[in-house]
JSON list of C-alpha atoms in Angstrom, two decimals:
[
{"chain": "A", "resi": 1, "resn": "UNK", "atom": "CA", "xyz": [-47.04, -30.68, -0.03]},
{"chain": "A", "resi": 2, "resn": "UNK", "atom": "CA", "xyz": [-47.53, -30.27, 3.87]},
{"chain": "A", "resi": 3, "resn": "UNK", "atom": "CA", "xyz": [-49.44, -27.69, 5.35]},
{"chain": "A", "resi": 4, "resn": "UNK", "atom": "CA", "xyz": [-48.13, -25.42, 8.26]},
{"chain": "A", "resi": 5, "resn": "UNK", "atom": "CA", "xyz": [-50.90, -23.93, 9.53]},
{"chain": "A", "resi": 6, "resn": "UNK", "atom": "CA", "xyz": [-49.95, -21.23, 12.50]},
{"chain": "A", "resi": 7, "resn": "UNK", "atom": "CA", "xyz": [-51.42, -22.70, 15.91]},
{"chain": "A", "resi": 8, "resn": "UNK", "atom": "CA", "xyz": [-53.15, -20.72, 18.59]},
{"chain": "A", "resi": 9, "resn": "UNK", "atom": "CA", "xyz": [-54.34, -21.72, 21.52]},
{"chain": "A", "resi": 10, "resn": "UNK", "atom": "CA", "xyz": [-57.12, -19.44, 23.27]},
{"chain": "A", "resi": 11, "resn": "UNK", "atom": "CA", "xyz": [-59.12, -19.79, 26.32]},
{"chain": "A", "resi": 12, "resn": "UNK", "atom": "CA", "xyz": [-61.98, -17.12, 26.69]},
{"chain": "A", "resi": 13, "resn": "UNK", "atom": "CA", "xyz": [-59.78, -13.75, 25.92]},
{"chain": "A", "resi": 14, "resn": "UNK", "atom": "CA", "xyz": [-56.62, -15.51, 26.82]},
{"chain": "A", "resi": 15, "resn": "UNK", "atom": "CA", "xyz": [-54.02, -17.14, 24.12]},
{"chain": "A", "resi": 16, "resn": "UNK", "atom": "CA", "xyz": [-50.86, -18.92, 23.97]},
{"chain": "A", "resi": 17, "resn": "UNK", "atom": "CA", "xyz": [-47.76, -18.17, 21.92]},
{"chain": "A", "resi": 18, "resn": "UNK", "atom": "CA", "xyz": [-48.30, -18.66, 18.49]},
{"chain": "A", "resi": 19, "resn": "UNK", "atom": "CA", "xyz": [-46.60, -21.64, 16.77]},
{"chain": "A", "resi": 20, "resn": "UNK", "atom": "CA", "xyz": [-45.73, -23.87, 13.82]},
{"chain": "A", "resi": 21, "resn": "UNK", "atom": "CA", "xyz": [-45.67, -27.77, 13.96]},
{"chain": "A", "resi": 22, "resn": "UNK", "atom": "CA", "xyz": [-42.42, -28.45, 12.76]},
{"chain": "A", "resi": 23, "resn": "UNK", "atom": "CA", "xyz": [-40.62, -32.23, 13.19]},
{"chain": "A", "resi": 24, "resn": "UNK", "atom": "CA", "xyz": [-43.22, -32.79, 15.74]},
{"chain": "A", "resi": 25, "resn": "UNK", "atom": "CA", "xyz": [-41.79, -29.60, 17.89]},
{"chain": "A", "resi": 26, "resn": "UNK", "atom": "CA", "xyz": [-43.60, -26.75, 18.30]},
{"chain": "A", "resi": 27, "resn": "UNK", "atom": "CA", "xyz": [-41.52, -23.91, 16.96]},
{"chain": "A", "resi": 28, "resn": "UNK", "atom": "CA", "xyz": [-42.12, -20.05, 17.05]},
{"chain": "A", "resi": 29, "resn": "UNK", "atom": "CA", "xyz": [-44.19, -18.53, 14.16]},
{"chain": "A", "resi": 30, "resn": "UNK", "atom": "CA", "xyz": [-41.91, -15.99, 13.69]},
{"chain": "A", "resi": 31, "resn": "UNK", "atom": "CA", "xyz": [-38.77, -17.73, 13.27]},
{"chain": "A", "resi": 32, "resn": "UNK", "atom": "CA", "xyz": [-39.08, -18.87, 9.64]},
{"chain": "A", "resi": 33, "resn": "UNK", "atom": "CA", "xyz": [-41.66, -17.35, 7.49]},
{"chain": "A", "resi": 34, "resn": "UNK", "atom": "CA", "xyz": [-41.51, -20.84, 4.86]},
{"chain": "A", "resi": 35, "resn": "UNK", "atom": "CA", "xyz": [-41.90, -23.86, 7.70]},
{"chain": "A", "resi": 36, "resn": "UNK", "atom": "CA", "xyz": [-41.25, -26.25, 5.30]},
{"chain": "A", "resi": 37, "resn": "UNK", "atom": "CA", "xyz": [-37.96, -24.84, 4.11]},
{"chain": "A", "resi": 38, "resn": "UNK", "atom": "CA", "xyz": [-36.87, -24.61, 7.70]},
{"chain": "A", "resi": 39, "resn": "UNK", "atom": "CA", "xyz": [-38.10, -28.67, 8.37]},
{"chain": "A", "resi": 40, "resn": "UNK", "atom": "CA", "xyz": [-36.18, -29.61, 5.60]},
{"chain": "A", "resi": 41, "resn": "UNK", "atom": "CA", "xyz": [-32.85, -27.08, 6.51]},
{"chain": "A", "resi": 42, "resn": "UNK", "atom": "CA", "xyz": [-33.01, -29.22, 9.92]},
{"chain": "A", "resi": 43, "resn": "UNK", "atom": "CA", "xyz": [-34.01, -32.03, 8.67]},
{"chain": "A", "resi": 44, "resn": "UNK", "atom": "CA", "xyz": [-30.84, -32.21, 6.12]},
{"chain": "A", "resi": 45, "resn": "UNK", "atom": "CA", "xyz": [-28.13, -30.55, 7.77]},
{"chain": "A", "resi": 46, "resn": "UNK", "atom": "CA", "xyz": [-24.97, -31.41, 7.79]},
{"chain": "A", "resi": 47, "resn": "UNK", "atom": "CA", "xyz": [-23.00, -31.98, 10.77]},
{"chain": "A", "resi": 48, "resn": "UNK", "atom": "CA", "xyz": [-19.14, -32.24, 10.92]},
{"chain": "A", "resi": 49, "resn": "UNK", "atom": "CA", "xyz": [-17.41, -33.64, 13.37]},
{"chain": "A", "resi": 50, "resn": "UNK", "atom": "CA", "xyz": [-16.03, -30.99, 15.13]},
{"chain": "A", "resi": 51, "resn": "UNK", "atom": "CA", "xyz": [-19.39, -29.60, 15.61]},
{"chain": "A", "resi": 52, "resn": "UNK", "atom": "CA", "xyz": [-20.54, -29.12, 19.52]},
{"chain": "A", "resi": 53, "resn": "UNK", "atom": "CA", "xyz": [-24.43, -28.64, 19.75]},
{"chain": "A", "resi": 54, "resn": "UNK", "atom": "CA", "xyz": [-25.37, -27.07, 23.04]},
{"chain": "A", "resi": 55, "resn": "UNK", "atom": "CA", "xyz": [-29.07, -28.51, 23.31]},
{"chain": "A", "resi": 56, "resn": "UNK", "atom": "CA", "xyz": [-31.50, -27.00, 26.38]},
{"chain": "A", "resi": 57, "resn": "UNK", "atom": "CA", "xyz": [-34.83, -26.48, 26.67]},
{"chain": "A", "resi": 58, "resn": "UNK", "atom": "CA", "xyz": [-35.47, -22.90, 26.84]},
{"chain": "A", "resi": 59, "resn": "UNK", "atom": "CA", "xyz": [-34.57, -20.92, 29.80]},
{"chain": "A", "resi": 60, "resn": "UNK", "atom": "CA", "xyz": [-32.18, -23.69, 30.95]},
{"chain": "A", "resi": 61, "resn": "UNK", "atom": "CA", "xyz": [-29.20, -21.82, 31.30]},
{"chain": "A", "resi": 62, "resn": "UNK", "atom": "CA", "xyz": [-28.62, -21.76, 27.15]},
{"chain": "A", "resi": 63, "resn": "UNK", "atom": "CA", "xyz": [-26.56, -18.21, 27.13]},
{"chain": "A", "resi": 64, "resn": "UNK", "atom": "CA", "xyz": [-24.40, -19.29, 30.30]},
{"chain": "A", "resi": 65, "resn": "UNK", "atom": "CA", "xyz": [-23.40, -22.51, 28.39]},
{"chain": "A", "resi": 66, "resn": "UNK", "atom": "CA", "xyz": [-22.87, -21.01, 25.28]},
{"chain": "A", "resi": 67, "resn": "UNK", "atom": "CA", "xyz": [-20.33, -18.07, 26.51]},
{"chain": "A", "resi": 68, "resn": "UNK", "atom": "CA", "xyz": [-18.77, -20.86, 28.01]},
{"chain": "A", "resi": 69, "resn": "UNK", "atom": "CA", "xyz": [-18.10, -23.14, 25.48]},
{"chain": "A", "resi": 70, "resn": "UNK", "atom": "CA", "xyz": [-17.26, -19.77, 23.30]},
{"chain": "A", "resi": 71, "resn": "UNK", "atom": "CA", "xyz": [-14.83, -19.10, 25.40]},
{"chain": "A", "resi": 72, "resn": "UNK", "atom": "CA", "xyz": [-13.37, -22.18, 26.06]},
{"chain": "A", "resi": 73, "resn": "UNK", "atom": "CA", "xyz": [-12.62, -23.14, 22.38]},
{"chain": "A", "resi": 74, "resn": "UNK", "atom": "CA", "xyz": [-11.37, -19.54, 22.04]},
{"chain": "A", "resi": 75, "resn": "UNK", "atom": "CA", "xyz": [-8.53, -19.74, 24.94]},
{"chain": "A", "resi": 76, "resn": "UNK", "atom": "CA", "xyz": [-10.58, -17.41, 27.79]},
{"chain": "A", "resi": 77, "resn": "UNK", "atom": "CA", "xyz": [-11.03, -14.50, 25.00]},
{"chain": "A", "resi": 78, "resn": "UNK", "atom": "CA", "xyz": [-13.68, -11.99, 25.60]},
{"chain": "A", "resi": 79, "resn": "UNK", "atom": "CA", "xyz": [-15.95, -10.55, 22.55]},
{"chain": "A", "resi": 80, "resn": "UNK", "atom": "CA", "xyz": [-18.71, -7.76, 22.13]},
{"chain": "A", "resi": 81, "resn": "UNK", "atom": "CA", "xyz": [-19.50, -9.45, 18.29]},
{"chain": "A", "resi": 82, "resn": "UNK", "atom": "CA", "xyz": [-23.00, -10.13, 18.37]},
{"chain": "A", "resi": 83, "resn": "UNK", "atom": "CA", "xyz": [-23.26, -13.52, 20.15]},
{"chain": "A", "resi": 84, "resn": "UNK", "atom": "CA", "xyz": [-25.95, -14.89, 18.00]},
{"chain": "A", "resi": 85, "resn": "UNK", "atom": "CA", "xyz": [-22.95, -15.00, 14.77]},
{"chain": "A", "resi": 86, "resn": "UNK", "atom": "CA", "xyz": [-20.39, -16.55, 17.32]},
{"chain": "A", "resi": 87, "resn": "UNK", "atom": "CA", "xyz": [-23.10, -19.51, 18.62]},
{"chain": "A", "resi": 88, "resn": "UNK", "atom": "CA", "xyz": [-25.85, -19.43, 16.13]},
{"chain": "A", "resi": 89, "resn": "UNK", "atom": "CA", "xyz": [-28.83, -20.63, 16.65]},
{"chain": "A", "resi": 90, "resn": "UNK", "atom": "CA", "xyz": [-29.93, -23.54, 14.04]},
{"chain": "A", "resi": 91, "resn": "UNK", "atom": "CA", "xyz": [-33.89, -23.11, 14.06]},
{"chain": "A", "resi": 92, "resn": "UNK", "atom": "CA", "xyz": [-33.42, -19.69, 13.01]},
{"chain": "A", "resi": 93, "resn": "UNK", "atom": "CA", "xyz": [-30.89, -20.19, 10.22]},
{"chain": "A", "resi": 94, "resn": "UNK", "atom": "CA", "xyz": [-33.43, -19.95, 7.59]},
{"chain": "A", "resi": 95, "resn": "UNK", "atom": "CA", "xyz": [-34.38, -16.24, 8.57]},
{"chain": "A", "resi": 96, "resn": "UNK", "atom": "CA", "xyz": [-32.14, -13.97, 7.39]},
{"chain": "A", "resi": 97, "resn": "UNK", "atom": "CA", "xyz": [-32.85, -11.10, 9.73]},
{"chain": "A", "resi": 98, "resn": "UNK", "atom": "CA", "xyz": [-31.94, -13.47, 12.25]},
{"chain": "A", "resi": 99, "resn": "UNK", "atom": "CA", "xyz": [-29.14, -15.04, 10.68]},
{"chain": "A", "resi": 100, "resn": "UNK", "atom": "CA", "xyz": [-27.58, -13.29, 7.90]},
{"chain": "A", "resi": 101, "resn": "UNK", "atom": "CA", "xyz": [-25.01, -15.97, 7.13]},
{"chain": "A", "resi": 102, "resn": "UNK", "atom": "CA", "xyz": [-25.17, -19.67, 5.99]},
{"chain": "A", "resi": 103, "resn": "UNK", "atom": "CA", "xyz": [-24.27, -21.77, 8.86]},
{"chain": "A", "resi": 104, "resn": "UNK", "atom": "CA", "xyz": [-22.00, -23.92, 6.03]},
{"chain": "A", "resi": 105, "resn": "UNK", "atom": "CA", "xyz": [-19.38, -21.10, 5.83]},
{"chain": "A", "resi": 106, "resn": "UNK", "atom": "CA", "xyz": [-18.45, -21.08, 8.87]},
{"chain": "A", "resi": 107, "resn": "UNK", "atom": "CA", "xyz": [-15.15, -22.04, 10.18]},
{"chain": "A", "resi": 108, "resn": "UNK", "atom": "CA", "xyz": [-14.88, -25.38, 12.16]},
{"chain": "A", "resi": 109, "resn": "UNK", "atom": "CA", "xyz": [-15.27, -26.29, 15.27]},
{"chain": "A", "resi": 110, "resn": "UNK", "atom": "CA", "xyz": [-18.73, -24.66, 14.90]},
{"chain": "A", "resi": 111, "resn": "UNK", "atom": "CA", "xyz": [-20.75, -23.84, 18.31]},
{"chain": "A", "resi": 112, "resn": "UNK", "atom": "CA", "xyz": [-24.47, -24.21, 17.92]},
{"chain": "A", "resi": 113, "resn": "UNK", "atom": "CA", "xyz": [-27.50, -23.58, 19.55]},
{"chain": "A", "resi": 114, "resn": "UNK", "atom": "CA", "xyz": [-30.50, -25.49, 19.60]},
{"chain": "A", "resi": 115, "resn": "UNK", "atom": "CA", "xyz": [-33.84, -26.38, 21.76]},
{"chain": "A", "resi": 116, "resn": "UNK", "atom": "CA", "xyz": [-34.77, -29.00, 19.55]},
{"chain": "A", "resi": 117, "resn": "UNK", "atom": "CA", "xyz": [-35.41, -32.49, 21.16]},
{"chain": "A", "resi": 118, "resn": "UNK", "atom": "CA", "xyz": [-33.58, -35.86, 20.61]},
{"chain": "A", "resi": 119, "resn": "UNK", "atom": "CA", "xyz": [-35.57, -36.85, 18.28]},
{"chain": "A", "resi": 120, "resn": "UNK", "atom": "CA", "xyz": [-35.01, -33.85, 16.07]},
{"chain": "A", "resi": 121, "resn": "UNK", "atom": "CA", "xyz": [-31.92, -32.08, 16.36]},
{"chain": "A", "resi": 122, "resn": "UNK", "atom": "CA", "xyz": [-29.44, -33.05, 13.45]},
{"chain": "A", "resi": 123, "resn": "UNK", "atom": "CA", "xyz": [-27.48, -35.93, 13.31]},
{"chain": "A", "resi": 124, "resn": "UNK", "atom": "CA", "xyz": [-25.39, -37.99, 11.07]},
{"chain": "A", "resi": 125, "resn": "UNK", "atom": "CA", "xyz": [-26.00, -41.37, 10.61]},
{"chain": "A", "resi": 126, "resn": "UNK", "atom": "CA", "xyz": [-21.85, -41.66, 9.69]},
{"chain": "A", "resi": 127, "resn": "UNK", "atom": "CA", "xyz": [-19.87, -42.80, 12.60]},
{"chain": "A", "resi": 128, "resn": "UNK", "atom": "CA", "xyz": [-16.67, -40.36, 11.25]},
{"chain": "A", "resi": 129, "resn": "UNK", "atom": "CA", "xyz": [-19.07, -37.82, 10.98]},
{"chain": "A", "resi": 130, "resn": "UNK", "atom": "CA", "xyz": [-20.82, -37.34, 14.78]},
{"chain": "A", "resi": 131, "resn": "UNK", "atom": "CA", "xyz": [-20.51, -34.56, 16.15]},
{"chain": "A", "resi": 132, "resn": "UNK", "atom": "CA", "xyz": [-20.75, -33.32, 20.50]},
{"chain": "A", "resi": 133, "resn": "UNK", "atom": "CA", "xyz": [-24.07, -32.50, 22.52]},
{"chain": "A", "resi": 134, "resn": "UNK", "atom": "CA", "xyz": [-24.08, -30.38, 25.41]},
{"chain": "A", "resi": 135, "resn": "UNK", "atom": "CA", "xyz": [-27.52, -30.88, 27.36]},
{"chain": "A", "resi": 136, "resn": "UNK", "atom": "CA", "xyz": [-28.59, -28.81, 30.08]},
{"chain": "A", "resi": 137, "resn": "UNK", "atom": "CA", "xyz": [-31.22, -30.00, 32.31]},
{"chain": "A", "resi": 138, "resn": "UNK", "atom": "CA", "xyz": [-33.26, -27.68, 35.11]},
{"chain": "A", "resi": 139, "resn": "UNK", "atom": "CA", "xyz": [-35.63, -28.31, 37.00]},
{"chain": "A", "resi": 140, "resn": "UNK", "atom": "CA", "xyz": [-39.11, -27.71, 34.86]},
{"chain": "A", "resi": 141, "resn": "UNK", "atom": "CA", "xyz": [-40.60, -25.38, 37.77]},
{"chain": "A", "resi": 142, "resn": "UNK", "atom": "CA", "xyz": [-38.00, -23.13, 37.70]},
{"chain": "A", "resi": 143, "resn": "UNK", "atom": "CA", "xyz": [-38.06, -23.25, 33.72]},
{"chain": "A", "resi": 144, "resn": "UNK", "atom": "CA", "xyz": [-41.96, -22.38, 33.53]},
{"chain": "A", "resi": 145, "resn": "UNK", "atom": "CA", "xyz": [-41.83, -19.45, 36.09]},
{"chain": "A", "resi": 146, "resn": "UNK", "atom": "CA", "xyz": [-38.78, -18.08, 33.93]},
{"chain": "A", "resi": 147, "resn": "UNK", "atom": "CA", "xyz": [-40.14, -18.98, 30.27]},
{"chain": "A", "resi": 148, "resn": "UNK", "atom": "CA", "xyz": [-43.21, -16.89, 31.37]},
{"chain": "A", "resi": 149, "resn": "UNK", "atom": "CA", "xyz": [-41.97, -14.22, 32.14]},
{"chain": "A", "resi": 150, "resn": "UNK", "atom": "CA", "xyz": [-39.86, -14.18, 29.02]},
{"chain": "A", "resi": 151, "resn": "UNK", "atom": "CA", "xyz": [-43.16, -15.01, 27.33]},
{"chain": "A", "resi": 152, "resn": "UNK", "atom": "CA", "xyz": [-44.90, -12.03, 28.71]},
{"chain": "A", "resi": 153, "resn": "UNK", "atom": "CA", "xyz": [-41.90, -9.52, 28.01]},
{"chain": "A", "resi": 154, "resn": "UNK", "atom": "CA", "xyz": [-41.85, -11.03, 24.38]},
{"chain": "A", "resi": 155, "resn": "UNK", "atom": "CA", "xyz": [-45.29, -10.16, 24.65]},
{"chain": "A", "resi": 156, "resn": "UNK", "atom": "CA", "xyz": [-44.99, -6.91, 22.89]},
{"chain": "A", "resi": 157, "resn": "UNK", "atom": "CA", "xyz": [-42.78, -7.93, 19.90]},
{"chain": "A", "resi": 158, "resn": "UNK", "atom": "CA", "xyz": [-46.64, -9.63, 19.01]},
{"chain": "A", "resi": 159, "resn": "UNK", "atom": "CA", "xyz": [-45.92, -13.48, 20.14]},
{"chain": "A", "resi": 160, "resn": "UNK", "atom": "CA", "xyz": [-49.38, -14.11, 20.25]},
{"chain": "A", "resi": 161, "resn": "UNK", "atom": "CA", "xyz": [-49.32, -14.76, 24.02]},
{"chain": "A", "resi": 162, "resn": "UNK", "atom": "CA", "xyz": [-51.55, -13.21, 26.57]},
{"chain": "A", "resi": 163, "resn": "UNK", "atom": "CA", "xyz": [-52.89, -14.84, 30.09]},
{"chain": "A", "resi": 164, "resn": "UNK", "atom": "CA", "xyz": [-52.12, -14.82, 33.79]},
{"chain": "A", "resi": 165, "resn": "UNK", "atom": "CA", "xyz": [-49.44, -17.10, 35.08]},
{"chain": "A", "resi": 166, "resn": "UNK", "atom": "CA", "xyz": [-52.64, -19.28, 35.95]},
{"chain": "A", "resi": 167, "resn": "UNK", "atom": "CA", "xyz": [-52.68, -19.83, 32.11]},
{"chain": "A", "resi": 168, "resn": "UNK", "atom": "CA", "xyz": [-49.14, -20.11, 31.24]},
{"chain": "A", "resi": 169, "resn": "UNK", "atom": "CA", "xyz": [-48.86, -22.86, 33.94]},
{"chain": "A", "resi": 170, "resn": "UNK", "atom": "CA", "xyz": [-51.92, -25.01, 32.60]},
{"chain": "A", "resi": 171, "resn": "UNK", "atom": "CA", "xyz": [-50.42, -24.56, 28.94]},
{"chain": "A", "resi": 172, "resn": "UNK", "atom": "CA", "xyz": [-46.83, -25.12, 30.01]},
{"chain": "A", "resi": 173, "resn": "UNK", "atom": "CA", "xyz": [-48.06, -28.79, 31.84]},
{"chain": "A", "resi": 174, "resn": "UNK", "atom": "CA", "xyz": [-50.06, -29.79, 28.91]},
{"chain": "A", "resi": 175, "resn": "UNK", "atom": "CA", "xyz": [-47.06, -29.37, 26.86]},
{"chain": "A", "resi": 176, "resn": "UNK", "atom": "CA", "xyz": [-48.87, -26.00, 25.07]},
{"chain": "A", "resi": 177, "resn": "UNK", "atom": "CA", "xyz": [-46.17, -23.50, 24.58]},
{"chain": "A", "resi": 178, "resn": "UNK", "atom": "CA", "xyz": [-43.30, -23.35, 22.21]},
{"chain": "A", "resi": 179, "resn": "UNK", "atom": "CA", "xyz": [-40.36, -26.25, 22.17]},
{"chain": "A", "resi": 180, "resn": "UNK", "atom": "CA", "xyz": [-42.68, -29.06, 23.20]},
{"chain": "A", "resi": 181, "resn": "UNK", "atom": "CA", "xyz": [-42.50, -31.74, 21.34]}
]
């Protein structure tokens, strides 16, 4: 059985984000409290082919995309629901007090959201069975200054994280925070 140890990071008083190692990404602690459930949820789900991922690294733009897309497949209509049911987000379908719903019951064409790389987002090895990816790219500078401050004002939900920008930086170029793979 594989151990998920929580990761922490600290230099002098300072620390990083806390995070799991899951599919060789570096997920948020508090997204799943059973890692390997939530590797093997990922690992084994089951796209359809009217499935559109919108992939991004964090603070790319994720929540303009995603209103988009909503919006699009819903002919220009506006809703107050909770936009985390209309465009879940697949590493936290595991946690029920993030997502209170199976992502299988839900009616096609499902929007999803994801951060996870390439190399681990879900796929199907079925031709019939592929579904779309939307990536968003920006430019990593303008991601790191953004993701820290997000970082820091996530700060007091206990993320683990506390530094200068100094810090951040150095973490965020050695591929240190959370969503690196």
């Amino acid at each position: 059985m594989a151990s998920f140890p929580v990761i922490q990071l600290t230099e002098g008083e300072w620390t990083s984000e806390k995070w799991y190692d899951i599919l060789e990404v570096k997920l948020p602690n508090f997204f799943t409290s059973d890692p390997a459930f939530l590797r093997d949820y990922i690992f084994n789900f089951k796209t359809r082919p009217d499935d559109v991922f919108i992939a991004t690294y964090p603070k790319s733009g994720t929540t303009w995309v995603q209103e988009i897309v909503w919006q699009i497949y819903h002919e220009g209509a506006v809703s107050s629901a909770n936009f985390s049911h209309r465009v879940p987000f697949i590493e936290t379908a595991t946690n029920e007090m993030i997502c209170p719903f199976s992502l299988d019951t839900l009616p096609s064409p499902r929007i999803l959201k994801s951060h996870l790389p390439l190399n681990s987002i879900p796929k199907s090895d079925n031709k019939e069975m592929q579904c779309k990816y939307i990536y968003v790219a920006r430019n990593p500078k303008d991601i790191a200054v953004s993701y820290f401050h997000f970082t820091e004002h996530r700060r007091k939900a206990g993320n683990g994280f506390s530094g200068p920008w100094e810090f951040y930086a150095k973490l965020f170029i050695e591929g240190n925070v959370c969503w690196n793979a």
